[in-house]
Amino acid sequence: MKKLLILGGTGDAHQLATATQQISGLTVISSLAGRTQQPVLPNSQVRVGGFGGEQGLIDYLRDHQIDLVIDATHPFARQISVNAAAAVAVLGLPFLVLERSAWLPKPHDHWLEVADHQSAAELLPSLGQRIFLTIGRQELGFYAHLQDLWFLMRSIDPPDLPIIPPGEMLLAKGPFDLKAELELLQKYQIQAIVSKNSGGQATYAKILAARELGLPVVMLQRPKTPAGERVDNIEQAIEWLHSQLTPQPHLFDFCSHQDA
Ligand SMILES: NC(=O)c1ccc[n+]([C@@H]2O[C@H](COP(=O)([O-])OP(=O)(O)OC[C@H]3O[C@@H](n4cnc5c(N)ncnc54)[C@H](OP(=O)(O)O)[C@@H]3O)[C@@H](O)[C@H]2O)c1
């Protein structure tokens, strides 16, 4: 029996956990940060909450005798990815990053790509007065000083910040479809969108809708993540797992076979 830890909090991590149930000889533990009030949980084992930094993660991996780790966290969850890469390096564990590809601008997209929220906030007054802020709830504070603008803010759970930007909160969980996104943008007379370049299909409809309506999208670029083996889809992650679980021929066996 081998033990796999999936660092999750994404749809991809959930799908991966489900897909690994077909693999015999593997016990799977999914780890969630515990941010979402009612997370969709996989059928297999789940643990919730931070580990306590890099050292806490090292201790957890050791104490629970984890053999393999897959980091399937969100592309914008940088700290846990840094900690994971460092912890597996210390313990010498096989490690894979599952990260969906970033969206790329297409003809008729009007993207303004920025490195961080401060840069996004600086751009907004020049783009319009009514903004659709689709960055989740944790970083809303970066826009709270923009008191002359009006924001439609969408997140899964309500924010727990002392101050949020002026406007309206919309609590909703994807996937979202194009028709509904078009209706939303028109109903609220949105003039610009702020989005993370999350990739994947679940939240891509707002980008399609912006293209169709000719709206600018302030697109937050992904933070840099540590180097390491990575794939962008579940099938390749499962292939990687199989390759890790298949006993490798011993060099000695190979040599003696060649000599025969
Ligand atoms: N950032 C986003 O835009 C976004 C969007 C959708 C989903 N998510 C998911 O939400 C979670 C939190 O995101 P974040 O941006 O706050 O991450 P982060 O900044 O990288 O992580 C902050 C701390 O939260 C804990 N943590 C994060 N992911 C964890 C996991 N899967 N299991 C156990 N502990 C975890 C770790 O605490 P310790 O140091 O104590 O171990 C980590 O140092 C992630 O799991 C991510 O996949 C994030």
PDB file of N, CA and C in Angstrom, residues 70-161:
ATOM      1  N   ILE A  70       0.856  15.126  -4.520  1.00  0.00           N
ATOM      2  CA  ILE A  70       0.457  15.906  -5.703  1.00  0.00           C
ATOM      3  C   ILE A  70      -0.105  17.237  -5.220  1.00  0.00           C
ATOM      4  N   ASP A  71       0.475  18.304  -5.723  1.00  0.00           N
ATOM      5  CA  ASP A  71      -0.013  19.651  -5.410  1.00  0.00           C
ATOM      6  C   ASP A  71      -1.033  20.019  -6.485  1.00  0.00           C
ATOM      7  N   ALA A  72      -2.317  19.939  -6.121  1.00  0.00           N
ATOM      8  CA  ALA A  72      -3.390  20.285  -7.072  1.00  0.00           C
ATOM      9  C   ALA A  72      -4.119  21.528  -6.574  1.00  0.00           C
ATOM     10  N   THR A  73      -3.401  22.395  -5.885  1.00  0.00           N
ATOM     11  CA  THR A  73      -4.020  23.628  -5.376  1.00  0.00           C
ATOM     12  C   THR A  73      -4.214  24.630  -6.520  1.00  0.00           C
ATOM     13  N   HIS A  74      -4.915  25.698  -6.221  1.00  0.00           N
ATOM     14  CA  HIS A  74      -5.213  26.729  -7.227  1.00  0.00           C
ATOM     15  C   HIS A  74      -3.919  27.417  -7.664  1.00  0.00           C
ATOM     16  N   PRO A  75      -3.831  27.802  -8.947  1.00  0.00           N
ATOM     17  CA  PRO A  75      -2.594  28.459  -9.416  1.00  0.00           C
ATOM     18  C   PRO A  75      -2.227  29.715  -8.619  1.00  0.00           C
ATOM     19  N   PHE A  76      -3.209  30.325  -7.939  1.00  0.00           N
ATOM     20  CA  PHE A  76      -2.911  31.538  -7.157  1.00  0.00           C
ATOM     21  C   PHE A  76      -2.630  31.225  -5.682  1.00  0.00           C
ATOM     22  N   ALA A  77      -2.690  29.973  -5.307  1.00  0.00           N
ATOM     23  CA  ALA A  77      -2.355  29.595  -3.922  1.00  0.00           C
ATOM     24  C   ALA A  77      -0.852  29.337  -3.869  1.00  0.00           C
ATOM     25  N   ARG A  78      -0.081  30.376  -3.726  1.00  0.00           N
ATOM     26  CA  ARG A  78       1.370  30.260  -3.894  1.00  0.00           C
ATOM     27  C   ARG A  78       2.071  29.681  -2.666  1.00  0.00           C
ATOM     28  N   GLN A  79       1.644  30.111  -1.466  1.00  0.00           N
ATOM     29  CA  GLN A  79       2.395  29.749  -0.264  1.00  0.00           C
ATOM     30  C   GLN A  79       2.419  28.239  -0.037  1.00  0.00           C
ATOM     31  N   ILE A  80       1.260  27.614  -0.190  1.00  0.00           N
ATOM     32  CA  ILE A  80       1.205  26.162   0.051  1.00  0.00           C
ATOM     33  C   ILE A  80       2.068  25.424  -0.983  1.00  0.00           C
ATOM     34  N   SER A  81       2.112  25.968  -2.210  1.00  0.00           N
ATOM     35  CA  SER A  81       2.925  25.317  -3.250  1.00  0.00           C
ATOM     36  C   SER A  81       4.414  25.444  -2.944  1.00  0.00           C
ATOM     37  N   VAL A  82       4.806  26.603  -2.429  1.00  0.00           N
ATOM     38  CA  VAL A  82       6.210  26.806  -2.046  1.00  0.00           C
ATOM     39  C   VAL A  82       6.566  25.843  -0.900  1.00  0.00           C
ATOM     40  N   ASN A  83       5.668  25.778   0.098  1.00  0.00           N
ATOM     41  CA  ASN A  83       5.911  24.894   1.243  1.00  0.00           C
ATOM     42  C   ASN A  83       6.000  23.429   0.810  1.00  0.00           C
ATOM     43  N   ALA A  84       5.100  23.050  -0.104  1.00  0.00           N
ATOM     44  CA  ALA A  84       5.055  21.645  -0.537  1.00  0.00           C
ATOM     45  C   ALA A  84       6.339  21.273  -1.268  1.00  0.00           C
ATOM     46  N   ALA A  85       6.760  22.150  -2.198  1.00  0.00           N
ATOM     47  CA  ALA A  85       7.980  21.851  -2.966  1.00  0.00           C
ATOM     48  C   ALA A  85       9.179  21.723  -2.017  1.00  0.00           C
ATOM     49  N   ALA A  86       9.230  22.587  -1.011  1.00  0.00           N
ATOM     50  CA  ALA A  86      10.360  22.544  -0.075  1.00  0.00           C
ATOM     51  C   ALA A  86      10.287  21.283   0.801  1.00  0.00           C
ATOM     52  N   ALA A  87       9.091  20.944   1.264  1.00  0.00           N
ATOM     53  CA  ALA A  87       8.945  19.800   2.186  1.00  0.00           C
ATOM     54  C   ALA A  87       9.285  18.475   1.490  1.00  0.00           C
ATOM     55  N   VAL A  88       8.804  18.289   0.262  1.00  0.00           N
ATOM     56  CA  VAL A  88       9.104  17.021  -0.435  1.00  0.00           C
ATOM     57  C   VAL A  88      10.585  16.940  -0.786  1.00  0.00           C
ATOM     58  N   ALA A  89      11.203  18.099  -1.031  1.00  0.00           N
ATOM     59  CA  ALA A  89      12.645  18.090  -1.330  1.00  0.00           C
ATOM     60  C   ALA A  89      13.422  17.615  -0.105  1.00  0.00           C
ATOM     61  N   VAL A  90      13.018  18.084   1.066  1.00  0.00           N
ATOM     62  CA  VAL A  90      13.704  17.669   2.306  1.00  0.00           C
ATOM     63  C   VAL A  90      13.570  16.154   2.503  1.00  0.00           C
ATOM     64  N   LEU A  91      12.368  15.624   2.235  1.00  0.00           N
ATOM     65  CA  LEU A  91      12.119  14.197   2.510  1.00  0.00           C
ATOM     66  C   LEU A  91      12.424  13.294   1.312  1.00  0.00           C
ATOM     67  N   GLY A  92      12.707  13.912   0.151  1.00  0.00           N
ATOM     68  CA  GLY A  92      13.004  13.117  -1.054  1.00  0.00           C
ATOM     69  C   GLY A  92      11.798  12.344  -1.565  1.00  0.00           C
ATOM     70  N   LEU A  93      10.600  12.928  -1.455  1.00  0.00           N
ATOM     71  CA  LEU A  93       9.389  12.231  -1.912  1.00  0.00           C
ATOM     72  C   LEU A  93       9.071  12.570  -3.363  1.00  0.00           C
ATOM     73  N   PRO A  94       8.522  11.603  -4.122  1.00  0.00           N
ATOM     74  CA  PRO A  94       8.045  11.910  -5.472  1.00  0.00           C
ATOM     75  C   PRO A  94       6.944  12.966  -5.404  1.00  0.00           C
ATOM     76  N   PHE A  95       7.002  13.926  -6.311  1.00  0.00           N
ATOM     77  CA  PHE A  95       6.142  15.107  -6.207  1.00  0.00           C
ATOM     78  C   PHE A  95       5.726  15.562  -7.600  1.00  0.00           C
ATOM     79  N   LEU A  96       4.435  15.854  -7.730  1.00  0.00           N
ATOM     80  CA  LEU A  96       3.912  16.341  -9.012  1.00  0.00           C
ATOM     81  C   LEU A  96       3.031  17.547  -8.743  1.00  0.00           C
ATOM     82  N   VAL A  97       3.102  18.518  -9.654  1.00  0.00           N
ATOM     83  CA  VAL A  97       2.170  19.654  -9.592  1.00  0.00           C
ATOM     84  C   VAL A  97       1.145  19.465 -10.704  1.00  0.00           C
ATOM     85  N   LEU A  98      -0.128  19.481 -10.310  1.00  0.00           N
ATOM     86  CA  LEU A  98      -1.217  19.451 -11.301  1.00  0.00           C
ATOM     87  C   LEU A  98      -1.778  20.867 -11.373  1.00  0.00           C
ATOM     88  N   GLU A  99      -1.525  21.524 -12.486  1.00  0.00           N
ATOM     89  CA  GLU A  99      -1.955  22.927 -12.599  1.00  0.00           C
ATOM     90  C   GLU A  99      -2.499  23.174 -13.999  1.00  0.00           C
ATOM     91  N   ARG A 100      -3.788  23.548 -14.054  1.00  0.00           N
ATOM     92  CA  ARG A 100      -4.370  23.795 -15.375  1.00  0.00           C
ATOM     93  C   ARG A 100      -3.675  24.962 -16.068  1.00  0.00           C
ATOM     94  N   SER A 101      -3.654  24.893 -17.389  1.00  0.00           N
ATOM     95  CA  SER A 101      -2.961  25.929 -18.164  1.00  0.00           C
ATOM     96  C   SER A 101      -3.659  27.274 -18.003  1.00  0.00           C
ATOM     97  N   ALA A 102      -2.889  28.321 -18.123  1.00  0.00           N
ATOM     98  CA  ALA A 102      -3.451  29.674 -18.062  1.00  0.00           C
ATOM     99  C   ALA A 102      -4.256  29.936 -19.340  1.00  0.00           C
ATOM    100  N   TRP A 103      -5.264  30.810 -19.243  1.00  0.00           N
ATOM    101  CA  TRP A 103      -5.981  31.259 -20.442  1.00  0.00           C
ATOM    102  C   TRP A 103      -5.043  32.136 -21.265  1.00  0.00           C
ATOM    103  N   LEU A 104      -5.259  32.103 -22.570  1.00  0.00           N
ATOM    104  CA  LEU A 104      -4.495  32.978 -23.457  1.00  0.00           C
ATOM    105  C   LEU A 104      -5.464  33.921 -24.148  1.00  0.00           C
ATOM    106  N   PRO A 105      -5.063  35.178 -24.358  1.00  0.00           N
ATOM    107  CA  PRO A 105      -5.988  36.098 -25.036  1.00  0.00           C
ATOM    108  C   PRO A 105      -6.241  35.662 -26.471  1.00  0.00           C
ATOM    109  N   LYS A 106      -7.500  35.830 -26.897  1.00  0.00           N
ATOM    110  CA  LYS A 106      -7.899  35.462 -28.268  1.00  0.00           C
ATOM    111  C   LYS A 106      -8.269  36.751 -29.013  1.00  0.00           C
ATOM    112  N   PRO A 107      -8.408  36.671 -30.348  1.00  0.00           N
ATOM    113  CA  PRO A 107      -8.834  37.866 -31.087  1.00  0.00           C
ATOM    114  C   PRO A 107     -10.109  38.456 -30.474  1.00  0.00           C
ATOM    115  N   HIS A 108     -10.179  39.764 -30.404  1.00  0.00           N
ATOM    116  CA  HIS A 108     -11.297  40.546 -29.840  1.00  0.00           C
ATOM    117  C   HIS A 108     -11.322  40.563 -28.311  1.00  0.00           C
ATOM    118  N   ASP A 109     -10.365  39.873 -27.667  1.00  0.00           N
ATOM    119  CA  ASP A 109     -10.222  40.051 -26.220  1.00  0.00           C
ATOM    120  C   ASP A 109      -9.491  41.370 -25.992  1.00  0.00           C
ATOM    121  N   HIS A 110      -9.913  42.083 -24.952  1.00  0.00           N
ATOM    122  CA  HIS A 110      -9.208  43.320 -24.614  1.00  0.00           C
ATOM    123  C   HIS A 110      -8.716  43.154 -23.171  1.00  0.00           C
ATOM    124  N   TRP A 111      -7.547  42.522 -23.049  1.00  0.00           N
ATOM    125  CA  TRP A 111      -6.990  42.241 -21.722  1.00  0.00           C
ATOM    126  C   TRP A 111      -5.933  43.278 -21.363  1.00  0.00           C
ATOM    127  N   LEU A 112      -5.940  43.623 -20.079  1.00  0.00           N
ATOM    128  CA  LEU A 112      -4.832  44.411 -19.538  1.00  0.00           C
ATOM    129  C   LEU A 112      -4.203  43.524 -18.473  1.00  0.00           C
ATOM    130  N   GLU A 113      -3.052  42.968 -18.792  1.00  0.00           N
ATOM    131  CA  GLU A 113      -2.439  41.999 -17.879  1.00  0.00           C
ATOM    132  C   GLU A 113      -1.609  42.720 -16.832  1.00  0.00           C
ATOM    133  N   VAL A 114      -1.852  42.354 -15.571  1.00  0.00           N
ATOM    134  CA  VAL A 114      -1.146  43.000 -14.455  1.00  0.00           C
ATOM    135  C   VAL A 114      -0.565  41.933 -13.525  1.00  0.00           C
ATOM    136  N   ALA A 115       0.470  42.351 -12.798  1.00  0.00           N
ATOM    137  CA  ALA A 115       1.174  41.389 -11.939  1.00  0.00           C
ATOM    138  C   ALA A 115       0.511  41.227 -10.578  1.00  0.00           C
ATOM    139  N   ASP A 116      -0.210  42.258 -10.120  1.00  0.00           N
ATOM    140  CA  ASP A 116      -0.756  42.178  -8.761  1.00  0.00           C
ATOM    141  C   ASP A 116      -1.999  43.055  -8.611  1.00  0.00           C
ATOM    142  N   HIS A 117      -2.629  42.960  -7.442  1.00  0.00           N
ATOM    143  CA  HIS A 117      -3.883  43.681  -7.196  1.00  0.00           C
ATOM    144  C   HIS A 117      -3.670  45.202  -7.152  1.00  0.00           C
ATOM    145  N   GLN A 118      -2.530  45.638  -6.625  1.00  0.00           N
ATOM    146  CA  GLN A 118      -2.275  47.090  -6.584  1.00  0.00           C
ATOM    147  C   GLN A 118      -2.307  47.655  -8.000  1.00  0.00           C
ATOM    148  N   SER A 119      -1.654  46.964  -8.934  1.00  0.00           N
ATOM    149  CA  SER A 119      -1.616  47.444 -10.322  1.00  0.00           C
ATOM    150  C   SER A 119      -3.020  47.394 -10.928  1.00  0.00           C
ATOM    151  N   ALA A 120      -3.786  46.371 -10.593  1.00  0.00           N
ATOM    152  CA  ALA A 120      -5.158  46.266 -11.111  1.00  0.00           C
ATOM    153  C   ALA A 120      -5.987  47.440 -10.604  1.00  0.00           C
ATOM    154  N   ALA A 121      -5.876  47.722  -9.303  1.00  0.00           N
ATOM    155  CA  ALA A 121      -6.667  48.802  -8.701  1.00  0.00           C
ATOM    156  C   ALA A 121      -6.316  50.157  -9.321  1.00  0.00           C
ATOM    157  N   GLU A 122      -5.028  50.362  -9.636  1.00  0.00           N
ATOM    158  CA  GLU A 122      -4.609  51.644 -10.241  1.00  0.00           C
ATOM    159  C   GLU A 122      -5.257  51.864 -11.603  1.00  0.00           C
ATOM    160  N   LEU A 123      -5.447  50.763 -12.336  1.00  0.00           N
ATOM    161  CA  LEU A 123      -5.996  50.880 -13.699  1.00  0.00           C
ATOM    162  C   LEU A 123      -7.493  51.186 -13.725  1.00  0.00           C
ATOM    163  N   LEU A 124      -8.216  50.722 -12.721  1.00  0.00           N
ATOM    164  CA  LEU A 124      -9.679  50.694 -12.818  1.00  0.00           C
ATOM    165  C   LEU A 124     -10.355  52.043 -13.080  1.00  0.00           C
ATOM    166  N   PRO A 125      -9.959  53.134 -12.385  1.00  0.00           N
ATOM    167  CA  PRO A 125     -10.676  54.398 -12.635  1.00  0.00           C
ATOM    168  C   PRO A 125     -10.644  54.825 -14.105  1.00  0.00           C
ATOM    169  N   SER A 126      -9.618  54.400 -14.847  1.00  0.00           N
ATOM    170  CA  SER A 126      -9.542  54.806 -16.261  1.00  0.00           C
ATOM    171  C   SER A 126     -10.413  53.902 -17.151  1.00  0.00           C
ATOM    172  N   LEU A 127     -10.955  52.840 -16.582  1.00  0.00           N
ATOM    173  CA  LEU A 127     -11.702  51.883 -17.417  1.00  0.00           C
ATOM    174  C   LEU A 127     -13.215  52.004 -17.298  1.00  0.00           C
ATOM    175  N   GLY A 128     -13.674  52.582 -16.215  1.00  0.00           N
ATOM    176  CA  GLY A 128     -15.124  52.690 -16.046  1.00  0.00           C
ATOM    177  C   GLY A 128     -15.464  52.878 -14.598  1.00  0.00           C
ATOM    178  N   GLN A 129     -16.777  52.971 -14.346  1.00  0.00           N
ATOM    179  CA  GLN A 129     -17.216  53.249 -12.976  1.00  0.00           C
ATOM    180  C   GLN A 129     -17.821  52.005 -12.332  1.00  0.00           C
ATOM    181  N   ARG A 130     -18.317  51.091 -13.185  1.00  0.00           N
ATOM    182  CA  ARG A 130     -18.993  49.887 -12.664  1.00  0.00           C
ATOM    183  C   ARG A 130     -18.158  48.655 -13.026  1.00  0.00           C
ATOM    184  N   ILE A 131     -17.642  48.015 -11.972  1.00  0.00           N
ATOM    185  CA  ILE A 131     -16.625  46.974 -12.159  1.00  0.00           C
ATOM    186  C   ILE A 131     -17.126  45.635 -11.610  1.00  0.00           C
ATOM    187  N   PHE A 132     -16.866  44.576 -12.374  1.00  0.00           N
ATOM    188  CA  PHE A 132     -17.170  43.213 -11.899  1.00  0.00           C
ATOM    189  C   PHE A 132     -15.858  42.638 -11.351  1.00  0.00           C
ATOM    190  N   LEU A 133     -15.832  42.433 -10.036  1.00  0.00           N
ATOM    191  CA  LEU A 133     -14.616  41.992  -9.354  1.00  0.00           C
ATOM    192  C   LEU A 133     -14.757  40.492  -9.065  1.00  0.00           C
ATOM    193  N   THR A 134     -14.070  39.670  -9.863  1.00  0.00           N
ATOM    194  CA  THR A 134     -14.240  38.213  -9.720  1.00  0.00           C
ATOM    195  C   THR A 134     -12.913  37.598  -9.282  1.00  0.00           C
ATOM    196  N   ILE A 135     -12.504  37.971  -8.092  1.00  0.00           N
ATOM    197  CA  ILE A 135     -11.196  37.513  -7.590  1.00  0.00           C
ATOM    198  C   ILE A 135     -11.359  36.689  -6.314  1.00  0.00           C
ATOM    199  N   GLY A 136     -12.584  36.325  -5.971  1.00  0.00           N
ATOM    200  CA  GLY A 136     -12.810  35.676  -4.683  1.00  0.00           C
ATOM    201  C   GLY A 136     -12.974  36.737  -3.608  1.00  0.00           C
ATOM    202  N   ARG A 137     -12.856  36.331  -2.343  1.00  0.00           N
ATOM    203  CA  ARG A 137     -13.163  37.301  -1.273  1.00  0.00           C
ATOM    204  C   ARG A 137     -11.932  37.736  -0.479  1.00  0.00           C
ATOM    205  N   GLN A 138     -10.853  36.955  -0.559  1.00  0.00           N
ATOM    206  CA  GLN A 138      -9.717  37.210   0.344  1.00  0.00           C
ATOM    207  C   GLN A 138      -8.985  38.516   0.048  1.00  0.00           C
ATOM    208  N   GLU A 139      -8.994  38.930  -1.210  1.00  0.00           N
ATOM    209  CA  GLU A 139      -8.175  40.086  -1.600  1.00  0.00           C
ATOM    210  C   GLU A 139      -9.009  41.306  -1.977  1.00  0.00           C
ATOM    211  N   LEU A 140     -10.277  41.336  -1.546  1.00  0.00           N
ATOM    212  CA  LEU A 140     -11.156  42.469  -1.881  1.00  0.00           C
ATOM    213  C   LEU A 140     -10.622  43.781  -1.310  1.00  0.00           C
ATOM    214  N   GLY A 141      -9.911  43.682  -0.197  1.00  0.00           N
ATOM    215  CA  GLY A 141      -9.405  44.877   0.487  1.00  0.00           C
ATOM    216  C   GLY A 141      -8.527  45.755  -0.396  1.00  0.00           C
ATOM    217  N   PHE A 142      -7.868  45.168  -1.397  1.00  0.00           N
ATOM    218  CA  PHE A 142      -6.996  45.954  -2.283  1.00  0.00           C
ATOM    219  C   PHE A 142      -7.775  47.003  -3.077  1.00  0.00           C
ATOM    220  N   TYR A 143      -9.109  46.852  -3.138  1.00  0.00           N
ATOM    221  CA  TYR A 143      -9.930  47.751  -3.963  1.00  0.00           C
ATOM    222  C   TYR A 143     -10.824  48.650  -3.101  1.00  0.00           C
ATOM    223  N   ALA A 144     -10.712  48.516  -1.779  1.00  0.00           N
ATOM    224  CA  ALA A 144     -11.647  49.199  -0.873  1.00  0.00           C
ATOM    225  C   ALA A 144     -11.495  50.719  -0.898  1.00  0.00           C
ATOM    226  N   HIS A 145     -10.303  51.204  -1.293  1.00  0.00           N
ATOM    227  CA  HIS A 145     -10.100  52.669  -1.301  1.00  0.00           C
ATOM    228  C   HIS A 145     -10.755  53.330  -2.518  1.00  0.00           C
ATOM    229  N   LEU A 146     -11.226  52.548  -3.463  1.00  0.00           N
ATOM    230  CA  LEU A 146     -11.787  53.117  -4.696  1.00  0.00           C
ATOM    231  C   LEU A 146     -13.260  53.472  -4.471  1.00  0.00           C
ATOM    232  N   GLN A 147     -13.459  54.487  -3.651  1.00  0.00           N
ATOM    233  CA  GLN A 147     -14.812  54.839  -3.198  1.00  0.00           C
ATOM    234  C   GLN A 147     -15.670  55.491  -4.287  1.00  0.00           C
ATOM    235  N   ASP A 148     -15.051  55.946  -5.384  1.00  0.00           N
ATOM    236  CA  ASP A 148     -15.843  56.555  -6.465  1.00  0.00           C
ATOM    237  C   ASP A 148     -16.344  55.521  -7.473  1.00  0.00           C
ATOM    238  N   LEU A 149     -15.893  54.277  -7.327  1.00  0.00           N
ATOM    239  CA  LEU A 149     -16.333  53.225  -8.249  1.00  0.00           C
ATOM    240  C   LEU A 149     -17.407  52.384  -7.569  1.00  0.00           C
ATOM    241  N   TRP A 150     -18.099  51.573  -8.369  1.00  0.00           N
ATOM    242  CA  TRP A 150     -19.120  50.663  -7.834  1.00  0.00           C
ATOM    243  C   TRP A 150     -18.729  49.251  -8.284  1.00  0.00           C
ATOM    244  N   PHE A 151     -18.752  48.306  -7.327  1.00  0.00           N
ATOM    245  CA  PHE A 151     -18.272  46.953  -7.628  1.00  0.00           C
ATOM    246  C   PHE A 151     -19.363  45.904  -7.451  1.00  0.00           C
ATOM    247  N   LEU A 152     -19.473  45.027  -8.419  1.00  0.00           N
ATOM    248  CA  LEU A 152     -20.200  43.773  -8.232  1.00  0.00           C
ATOM    249  C   LEU A 152     -19.129  42.748  -7.881  1.00  0.00           C
ATOM    250  N   MET A 153     -19.229  42.160  -6.666  1.00  0.00           N
ATOM    251  CA  MET A 153     -18.169  41.264  -6.175  1.00  0.00           C
ATOM    252  C   MET A 153     -18.726  39.863  -6.016  1.00  0.00           C
ATOM    253  N   ARG A 154     -18.111  38.896  -6.676  1.00  0.00           N
ATOM    254  CA  ARG A 154     -18.646  37.527  -6.612  1.00  0.00           C
ATOM    255  C   ARG A 154     -17.663  36.610  -5.881  1.00  0.00           C
ATOM    256  N   SER A 155     -18.206  35.868  -4.908  1.00  0.00           N
ATOM    257  CA  SER A 155     -17.380  34.862  -4.232  1.00  0.00           C
ATOM    258  C   SER A 155     -18.291  33.757  -3.704  1.00  0.00           C
ATOM    259  N   ILE A 156     -17.679  32.661  -3.296  1.00  0.00           N
ATOM    260  CA  ILE A 156     -18.473  31.503  -2.822  1.00  0.00           C
ATOM    261  C   ILE A 156     -19.055  31.804  -1.440  1.00  0.00           C
ATOM    262  N   ASP A 157     -18.203  32.306  -0.558  1.00  0.00           N
ATOM    263  CA  ASP A 157     -18.640  32.636   0.807  1.00  0.00           C
ATOM    264  C   ASP A 157     -18.528  34.138   1.019  1.00  0.00           C
ATOM    265  N   PRO A 158     -19.265  34.686   2.008  1.00  0.00           N
ATOM    266  CA  PRO A 158     -19.147  36.128   2.264  1.00  0.00           C
ATOM    267  C   PRO A 158     -17.762  36.495   2.790  1.00  0.00           C
ATOM    268  N   PRO A 159     -17.309  37.716   2.494  1.00  0.00           N
ATOM    269  CA  PRO A 159     -15.980  38.119   2.972  1.00  0.00           C
ATOM    270  C   PRO A 159     -15.987  38.337   4.482  1.00  0.00           C
ATOM    271  N   ASP A 160     -14.851  38.081   5.130  1.00  0.00           N
ATOM    272  CA  ASP A 160     -14.774  38.407   6.559  1.00  0.00           C
ATOM    273  C   ASP A 160     -13.713  39.487   6.764  1.00  0.00           C
ATOM    274  N   LEU A 161     -13.818  40.534   5.953  1.00  0.00           N
ATOM    275  CA  LEU A 161     -12.875  41.657   6.041  1.00  0.00           C
ATOM    276  C   LEU A 161     -13.567  42.824   6.732  1.00  0.00           C
TER     277      LEU A 161
END
